[in-house]
mmCIF file of C-alpha atoms in Angstrom:
data_model
loop_
_atom_site.group_PDB
_atom_site.id
_atom_site.type_symbol
_atom_site.label_atom_id
_atom_site.label_comp_id
_atom_site.label_asym_id
_atom_site.label_seq_id
_atom_site.Cartn_x
_atom_site.Cartn_y
_atom_site.Cartn_z
ATOM 1 C CA TYR S 1 -14.455 -20.098 -5.972
ATOM 2 C CA VAL S 2 -12.517 -17.281 -4.318
ATOM 3 C CA ALA S 3 -8.828 -17.605 -3.518
ATOM 4 C CA SER S 4 -7.887 -17.453 0.145
ATOM 5 C CA PRO S 5 -4.226 -16.515 0.429
ATOM 6 C CA SER S 6 -2.411 -18.250 3.270
ATOM 7 C CA LEU S 7 -0.578 -16.441 6.056
ATOM 8 C CA GLN S 8 2.693 -17.474 4.394
ATOM 9 C CA SER S 9 1.451 -15.902 1.152
ATOM 10 C CA ALA S 10 0.675 -12.692 3.044
ATOM 11 C CA PHE S 11 4.271 -12.517 4.290
ATOM 12 C CA GLU S 12 5.599 -13.272 0.798
ATOM 13 C CA MET S 13 3.389 -10.605 -0.768
ATOM 14 C CA LEU S 14 4.580 -8.069 1.814
ATOM 15 C CA GLU S 15 8.153 -8.951 0.900
ATOM 16 C CA MET S 16 7.351 -8.400 -2.786
ATOM 17 C CA SER S 17 5.599 -5.131 -1.958
ATOM 18 C CA GLU S 18 8.572 -3.870 0.023
ATOM 19 C CA ALA S 19 11.006 -4.813 -2.761
ATOM 20 C CA LEU S 20 8.948 -3.037 -5.412
ATOM 21 C CA GLN S 21 8.291 0.065 -3.328
ATOM 22 C CA THR S 22 11.934 0.428 -2.310
ATOM 23 C CA PHE S 23 12.944 0.221 -5.973
ATOM 24 C CA VAL S 24 10.379 2.818 -7.028
ATOM 25 C CA VAL S 25 10.959 5.345 -4.213
ATOM 26 C CA GLN S 26 14.732 5.067 -4.741
ATOM 27 C CA LYS S 27 14.272 5.897 -8.432
ATOM 28 C CA ILE S 28 11.873 8.784 -7.754
ATOM 29 C CA ALA S 29 14.042 10.319 -5.031
ATOM 30 C CA THR S 30 17.172 10.019 -7.150
ATOM 31 C CA ASN S 31 15.445 11.662 -10.132
ATOM 32 C CA HIS S 32 13.181 14.037 -8.181
ATOM 33 C CA ALA S 33 14.478 17.153 -9.937
ATOM 34 C CA SER S 34 13.367 15.826 -13.328
ATOM 35 C CA ILE S 35 9.858 14.863 -12.205
ATOM 36 C CA ALA S 36 7.113 17.391 -12.937
ATOM 37 C CA SER S 37 5.585 19.068 -9.895
ATOM 38 C CA SER S 38 2.167 17.954 -11.161
ATOM 39 C CA GLN S 39 3.250 14.358 -10.502
ATOM 40 C CA PHE S 40 4.030 15.202 -6.884
ATOM 41 C CA ASP S 41 0.694 17.069 -6.724
ATOM 42 C CA ARG S 42 -1.027 13.787 -7.613
ATOM 43 C CA ILE S 43 0.556 12.166 -4.546
ATOM 44 C CA ALA S 44 -0.576 15.093 -2.365
ATOM 45 C CA GLN S 45 -4.132 14.786 -3.708
ATOM 46 C CA HIS S 46 -4.044 11.080 -2.991
ATOM 47 C CA ALA S 47 -3.046 11.761 0.631
ATOM 48 C CA LYS S 48 -5.987 14.174 0.966
ATOM 49 C CA ALA S 49 -8.375 11.477 -0.303
ATOM 50 C CA GLU S 50 -6.895 9.030 2.211
ATOM 51 C CA GLU S 51 -7.448 11.561 4.968
ATOM 52 C CA LYS S 52 -11.135 11.860 4.056
ATOM 53 C CA ALA S 53 -11.520 8.072 4.058
ATOM 54 C CA GLU S 54 -9.812 7.911 7.465
ATOM 55 C CA ALA S 55 -12.188 10.538 8.853
ATOM 56 C CA ALA S 56 -15.130 8.493 7.555
ATOM 57 C CA HIS S 57 -13.622 5.263 8.974
ATOM 58 C CA ASP S 58 -14.003 3.712 5.530
ATOM 59 C CA PHE S 59 -11.603 0.781 5.858
ATOM 60 C CA ARG S 60 -12.431 -0.729 2.448
ATOM 61 C CA LEU S 61 -11.741 2.557 0.695
ATOM 62 C CA LEU S 62 -8.461 2.883 2.594
ATOM 63 C CA ARG S 63 -7.410 -0.566 1.363
ATOM 64 C CA ARG S 64 -8.187 0.531 -2.192
ATOM 65 C CA TYR S 65 -6.229 3.739 -1.696
ATOM 66 C CA ASP S 66 -3.310 1.740 -0.340
ATOM 67 C CA ILE S 67 -3.263 -0.295 -3.562
ATOM 68 C CA GLU S 68 -3.588 2.849 -5.653
ATOM 69 C CA PHE S 69 -0.745 4.558 -3.781
ATOM 70 C CA GLY S 70 1.745 1.931 -4.898
ATOM 71 C CA SER S 71 0.395 2.192 -8.432
ATOM 72 C CA LEU S 72 0.670 5.953 -8.344
ATOM 73 C CA LEU S 73 4.293 5.745 -7.231
ATOM 74 C CA CYS S 74 5.013 3.438 -10.183
ATOM 75 C CA LEU S 75 3.337 5.903 -12.545
ATOM 76 C CA VAL S 76 5.241 8.864 -11.080
ATOM 77 C CA HIS S 77 8.397 6.823 -11.671
ATOM 78 C CA GLY S 78 7.182 6.534 -15.291
ATOM 79 C CA ASN S 79 6.613 2.795 -15.557
ATOM 80 C CA GLY S 80 3.042 1.851 -16.478
ATOM 81 C CA THR S 81 3.898 -1.833 -16.786
ATOM 82 C CA LEU S 82 5.191 -1.844 -13.236
ATOM 83 C CA ALA S 83 2.025 -0.033 -12.104
ATOM 84 C CA ARG S 84 -0.192 -2.710 -13.660
ATOM 85 C CA GLU S 85 1.871 -5.483 -12.093
ATOM 86 C CA TRP S 86 1.704 -3.669 -8.759
ATOM 87 C CA GLU S 87 -2.105 -3.487 -8.959
ATOM 88 C CA ARG S 88 -2.409 -7.181 -9.743
ATOM 89 C CA ASN S 89 -0.217 -8.212 -6.839
ATOM 90 C CA ALA S 90 -1.516 -5.559 -4.449
ATOM 91 C CA SER S 91 -5.089 -6.797 -4.904
ATOM 92 C CA CYS S 92 -3.945 -10.205 -3.682
ATOM 93 C CA LEU S 93 -2.088 -8.554 -0.818
ATOM 94 C CA ALA S 94 -5.208 -6.587 0.172
ATOM 95 C CA LEU S 95 -7.180 -9.832 0.328
ATOM 96 C CA ALA S 96 -4.421 -11.519 2.346
ATOM 97 C CA LEU S 97 -4.339 -8.613 4.795
ATOM 98 C CA SER S 98 -8.116 -8.711 5.101
ATOM 99 C CA LEU S 99 -7.916 -12.374 5.980
ATOM 100 C CA HIS S 100 -4.956 -12.299 8.332
ATOM 101 C CA GLN S 101 -4.671 -8.864 9.946
ATOM 102 C CA SER S 102 -5.548 -8.926 13.610
ATOM 103 C CA VAL S 103 -5.177 -5.177 14.122
ATOM 104 C CA GLN S 104 -4.862 -2.064 12.048
ATOM 105 C CA PRO S 105 -1.193 -1.027 11.733
ATOM 106 C CA ALA S 106 -0.077 1.923 13.819
ATOM 107 C CA GLY S 107 -0.210 5.316 12.192
ATOM 108 C CA ARG S 108 -2.438 6.879 9.618
ATOM 109 C CA GLN S 109 -2.099 5.927 5.984
ATOM 110 C CA SER S 110 -2.378 9.575 4.925
ATOM 111 C CA ASP S 111 0.556 10.484 7.205
ATOM 112 C CA TYR S 112 2.645 7.768 5.548
ATOM 113 C CA SER S 113 1.760 9.114 2.090
ATOM 114 C CA ARG S 114 2.607 12.681 3.092
ATOM 115 C CA GLN S 115 5.900 11.607 4.660
ATOM 116 C CA ILE S 116 6.855 9.643 1.550
ATOM 117 C CA LEU S 117 5.965 12.683 -0.570
ATOM 118 C CA ALA S 118 8.146 14.958 1.561
ATOM 119 C CA ARG S 119 11.122 12.595 1.283
ATOM 120 C CA LEU S 120 10.666 12.178 -2.471
ATOM 121 C CA THR S 121 10.389 15.892 -3.228
ATOM 122 C CA ASP S 122 13.513 16.511 -1.108
ATOM 123 C CA GLY S 123 15.393 13.752 -2.927
ATOM 124 C CA ASP S 124 15.834 11.935 0.402
ATOM 125 C CA ALA S 125 16.063 8.349 -0.829
ATOM 126 C CA ALA S 126 17.340 7.009 2.505
ATOM 127 C CA GLY S 127 14.435 8.597 4.377
ATOM 128 C CA ALA S 128 11.893 7.279 1.876
ATOM 129 C CA LEU S 129 13.400 3.783 2.024
ATOM 130 C CA ALA S 130 13.272 3.833 5.826
ATOM 131 C CA LEU S 131 9.585 4.768 5.708
ATOM 132 C CA VAL S 132 8.799 1.914 3.311
ATOM 133 C CA CYS S 133 10.627 -0.578 5.529
ATOM 134 C CA ASP S 134 8.929 0.741 8.684
ATOM 135 C CA ARG S 135 5.500 0.540 7.053
ATOM 136 C CA THR S 136 6.136 -3.008 5.856
ATOM 137 C CA GLY S 137 7.284 -3.941 9.353
ATOM 138 C CA GLN S 138 4.069 -2.509 10.801
ATOM 139 C CA LEU S 139 2.000 -4.512 8.331
ATOM 140 C CA LYS S 140 3.884 -7.711 9.148
ATOM 141 C CA ALA S 141 3.411 -7.079 12.870
ATOM 142 C CA SER S 142 -0.335 -6.616 12.326
ATOM 143 C CA LEU S 143 -0.740 -10.153 10.966
ATOM 144 C CA ASP S 144 -2.383 -12.697 13.244
ATOM 145 C CA THR S 145 -0.004 -15.636 13.205
ATOM 146 C CA GLN S 146 -2.319 -17.660 15.470
ATOM 147 C CA SER S 147 -5.385 -17.619 13.205
ATOM 148 C CA ASP S 148 -5.948 -20.126 10.455
ATOM 149 C CA GLY S 149 -7.897 -17.591 8.374
ATOM 150 C CA GLU S 150 -10.724 -20.084 7.994
ATOM 151 C CA ASN S 151 -13.519 -18.302 9.868
ATOM 152 C CA VAL S 152 -13.770 -15.178 7.769
ATOM 153 C CA ASN S 153 -16.512 -13.846 5.553
ATOM 154 C CA LEU S 154 -14.878 -13.360 2.143
ATOM 155 C CA ARG S 155 -18.053 -11.859 0.694
ATOM 156 C CA GLU S 156 -17.909 -9.093 3.311
ATOM 157 C CA ILE S 157 -14.177 -8.518 2.815
ATOM 158 C CA LEU S 158 -14.682 -8.189 -0.936
ATOM 159 C CA GLY S 159 -17.668 -5.874 -0.446
ATOM 160 C CA LEU S 160 -20.123 -8.310 -2.007
ATOM 161 C CA ASN S 161 -22.738 -8.170 0.777
#
């Protein structure tokens, strides 16, 4: 048995994701001066990995990187418990998006990561929060509200083929 999150669950998980990310980016931006540059380097390296996956059109890897990005932000903030909780919930969100996304959201994931990094290193909490909200809005807009999510191949989505 494999869980199949409903469209409503996808919207709820996006709401949770936005709430968590806004909390974390606010904390990082506010405390940016006390965060080691090596932590920000980890975000930059992550964006480079996303860029390579985009160039290879590796959608599954990009989904994994999207999950890891939220986790990484939690770790940069200094909260490992929050990072673990993020990963648990983000895995469900990735499955929900796989089931219910009709189109890929506008913009490149690596650009989003780089823009977040720039706002965080500048201590621009408002700019970082705006990016999170815009990205969440793009993800919500990419959901197919007309589909029932029934005619999908979960084995393929989960990479089990």
